JSON list of C-alpha atoms in Angstrom, two decimals:
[
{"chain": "A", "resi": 252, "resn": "UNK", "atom": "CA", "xyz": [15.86, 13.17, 11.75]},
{"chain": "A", "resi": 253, "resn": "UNK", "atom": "CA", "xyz": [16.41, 16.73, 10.10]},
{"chain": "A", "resi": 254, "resn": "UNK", "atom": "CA", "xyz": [13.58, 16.15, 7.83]},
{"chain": "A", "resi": 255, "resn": "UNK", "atom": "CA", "xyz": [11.27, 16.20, 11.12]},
{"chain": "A", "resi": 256, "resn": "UNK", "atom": "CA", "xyz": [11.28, 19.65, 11.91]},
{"chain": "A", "resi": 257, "resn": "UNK", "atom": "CA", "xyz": [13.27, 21.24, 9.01]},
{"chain": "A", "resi": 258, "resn": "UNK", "atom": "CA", "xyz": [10.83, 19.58, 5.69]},
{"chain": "A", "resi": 259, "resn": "UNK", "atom": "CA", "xyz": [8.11, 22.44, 4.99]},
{"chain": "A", "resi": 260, "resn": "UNK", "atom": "CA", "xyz": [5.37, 19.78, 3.88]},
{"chain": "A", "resi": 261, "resn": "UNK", "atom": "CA", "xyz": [3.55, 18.39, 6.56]},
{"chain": "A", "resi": 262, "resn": "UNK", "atom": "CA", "xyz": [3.41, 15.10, 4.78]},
{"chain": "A", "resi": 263, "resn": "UNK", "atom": "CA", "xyz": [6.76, 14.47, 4.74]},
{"chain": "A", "resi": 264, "resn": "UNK", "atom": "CA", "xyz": [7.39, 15.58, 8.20]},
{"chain": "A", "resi": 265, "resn": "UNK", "atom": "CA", "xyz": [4.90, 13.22, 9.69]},
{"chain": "A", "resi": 266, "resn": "UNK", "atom": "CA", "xyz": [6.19, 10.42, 7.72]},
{"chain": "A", "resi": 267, "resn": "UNK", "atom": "CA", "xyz": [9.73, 11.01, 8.55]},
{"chain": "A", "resi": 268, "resn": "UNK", "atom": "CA", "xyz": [8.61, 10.69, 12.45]},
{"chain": "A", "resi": 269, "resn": "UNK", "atom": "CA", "xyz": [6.88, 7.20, 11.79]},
{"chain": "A", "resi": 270, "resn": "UNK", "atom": "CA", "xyz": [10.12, 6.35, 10.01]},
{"chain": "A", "resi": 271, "resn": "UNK", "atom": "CA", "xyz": [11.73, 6.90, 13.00]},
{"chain": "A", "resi": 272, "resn": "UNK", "atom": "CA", "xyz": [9.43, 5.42, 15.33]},
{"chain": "A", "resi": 273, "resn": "UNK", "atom": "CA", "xyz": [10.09, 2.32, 13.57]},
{"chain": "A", "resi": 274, "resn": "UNK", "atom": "CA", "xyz": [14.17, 2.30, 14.24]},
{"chain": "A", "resi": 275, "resn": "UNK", "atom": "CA", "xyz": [14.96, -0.95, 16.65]},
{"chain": "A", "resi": 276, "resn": "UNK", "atom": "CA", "xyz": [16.73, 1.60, 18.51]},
{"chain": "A", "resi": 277, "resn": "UNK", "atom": "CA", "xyz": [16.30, 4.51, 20.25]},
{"chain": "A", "resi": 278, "resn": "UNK", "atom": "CA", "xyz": [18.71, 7.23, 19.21]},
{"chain": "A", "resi": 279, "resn": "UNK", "atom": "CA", "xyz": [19.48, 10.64, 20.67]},
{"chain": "A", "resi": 280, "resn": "UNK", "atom": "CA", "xyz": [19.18, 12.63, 17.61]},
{"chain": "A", "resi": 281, "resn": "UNK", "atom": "CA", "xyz": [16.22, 10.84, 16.43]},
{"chain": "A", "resi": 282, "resn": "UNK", "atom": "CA", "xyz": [14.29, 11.09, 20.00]},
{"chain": "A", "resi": 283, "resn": "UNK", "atom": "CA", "xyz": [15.25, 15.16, 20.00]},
{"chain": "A", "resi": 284, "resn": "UNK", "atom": "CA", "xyz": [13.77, 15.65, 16.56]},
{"chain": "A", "resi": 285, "resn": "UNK", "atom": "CA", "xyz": [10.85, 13.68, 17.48]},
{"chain": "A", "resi": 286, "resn": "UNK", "atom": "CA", "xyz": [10.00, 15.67, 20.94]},
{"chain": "A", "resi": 287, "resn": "UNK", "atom": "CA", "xyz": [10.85, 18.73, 19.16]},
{"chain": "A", "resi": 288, "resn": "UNK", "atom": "CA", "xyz": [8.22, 17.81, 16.29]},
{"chain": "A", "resi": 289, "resn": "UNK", "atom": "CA", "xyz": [5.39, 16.48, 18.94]},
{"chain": "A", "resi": 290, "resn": "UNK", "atom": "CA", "xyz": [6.20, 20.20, 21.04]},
{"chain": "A", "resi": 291, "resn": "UNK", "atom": "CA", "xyz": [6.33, 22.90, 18.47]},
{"chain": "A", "resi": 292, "resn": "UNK", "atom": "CA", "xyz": [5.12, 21.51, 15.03]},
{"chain": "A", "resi": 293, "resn": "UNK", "atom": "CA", "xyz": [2.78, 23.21, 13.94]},
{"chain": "A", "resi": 294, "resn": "UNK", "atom": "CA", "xyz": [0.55, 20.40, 12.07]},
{"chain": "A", "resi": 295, "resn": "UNK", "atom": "CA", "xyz": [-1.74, 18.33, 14.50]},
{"chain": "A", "resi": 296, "resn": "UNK", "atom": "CA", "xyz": [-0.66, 15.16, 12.24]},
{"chain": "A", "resi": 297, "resn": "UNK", "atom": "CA", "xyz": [2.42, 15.60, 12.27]},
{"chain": "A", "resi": 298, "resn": "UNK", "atom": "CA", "xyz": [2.60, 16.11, 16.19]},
{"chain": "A", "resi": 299, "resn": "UNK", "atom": "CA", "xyz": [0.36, 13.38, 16.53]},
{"chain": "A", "resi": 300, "resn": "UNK", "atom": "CA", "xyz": [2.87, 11.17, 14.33]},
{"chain": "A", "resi": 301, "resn": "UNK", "atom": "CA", "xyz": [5.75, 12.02, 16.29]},
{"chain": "A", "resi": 302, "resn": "UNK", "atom": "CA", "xyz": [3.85, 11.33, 19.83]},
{"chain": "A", "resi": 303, "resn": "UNK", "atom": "CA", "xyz": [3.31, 7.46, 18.56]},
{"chain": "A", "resi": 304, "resn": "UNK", "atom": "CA", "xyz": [6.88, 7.32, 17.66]},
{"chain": "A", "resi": 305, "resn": "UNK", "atom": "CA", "xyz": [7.98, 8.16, 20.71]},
{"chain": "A", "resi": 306, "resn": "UNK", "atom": "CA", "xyz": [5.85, 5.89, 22.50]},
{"chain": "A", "resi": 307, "resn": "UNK", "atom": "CA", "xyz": [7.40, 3.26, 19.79]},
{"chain": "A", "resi": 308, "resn": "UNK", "atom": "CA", "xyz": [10.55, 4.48, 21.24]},
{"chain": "A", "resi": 309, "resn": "UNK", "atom": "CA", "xyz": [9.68, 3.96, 24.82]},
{"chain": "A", "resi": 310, "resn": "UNK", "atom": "CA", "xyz": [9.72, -0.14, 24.19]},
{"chain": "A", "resi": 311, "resn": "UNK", "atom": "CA", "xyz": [13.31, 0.38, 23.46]},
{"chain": "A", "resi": 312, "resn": "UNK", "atom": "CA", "xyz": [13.99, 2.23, 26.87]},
{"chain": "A", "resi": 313, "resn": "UNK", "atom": "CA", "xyz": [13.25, 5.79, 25.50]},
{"chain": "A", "resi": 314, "resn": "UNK", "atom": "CA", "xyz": [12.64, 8.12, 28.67]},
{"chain": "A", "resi": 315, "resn": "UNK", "atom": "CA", "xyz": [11.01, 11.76, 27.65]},
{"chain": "A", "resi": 316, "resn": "UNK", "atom": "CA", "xyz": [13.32, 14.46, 28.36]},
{"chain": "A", "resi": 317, "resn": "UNK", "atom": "CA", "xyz": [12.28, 17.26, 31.52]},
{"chain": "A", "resi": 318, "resn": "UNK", "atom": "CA", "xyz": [11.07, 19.79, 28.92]},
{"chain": "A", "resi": 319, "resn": "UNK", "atom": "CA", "xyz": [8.76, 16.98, 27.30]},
{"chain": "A", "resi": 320, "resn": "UNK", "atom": "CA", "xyz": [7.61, 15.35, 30.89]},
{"chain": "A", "resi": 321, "resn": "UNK", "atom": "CA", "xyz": [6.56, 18.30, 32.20]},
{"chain": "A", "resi": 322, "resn": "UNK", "atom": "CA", "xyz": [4.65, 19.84, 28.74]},
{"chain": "A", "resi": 323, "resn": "UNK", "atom": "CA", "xyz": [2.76, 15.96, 28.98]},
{"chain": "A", "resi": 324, "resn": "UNK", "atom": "CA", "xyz": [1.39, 16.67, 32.45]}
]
């Protein structure tokens, strides 16, 4: 999950996100990387990467966090 916000290529970042979108479960540390990443990174791709594995993570029960909710609306 580190490798999500904390990687300086934008490649790697965005690839680490669809990595984790792909998990069969949803977990904590994962999701807060991932909302982090879609929030503040940067790199449209790389946002864009981590919004589609949070919706991923929404099949598994995933529920965006107040911060997240309210920067979606």
């Amino acid at each position: 999950a580190a490798a999500v916000v904390k990687d300086p290529s934008p490649d790697v970042r965005a690839t680490a996100a669809e990595s984790l979108g792909g998990f069969k479960v949803a977990y904590q540390q994962a999701v807060t990387a991932l909302e982090r990443a879609e929030n503040e990174d940067p790199d449209k791709g790389v946002r864009a990467a981590a919004k589609s594995a949070l919706a991923q993570s929404a099949v598994l029960g995933y529920k965006p966090s107040a911060s997240t909710a309210a920067s979606q609306s």
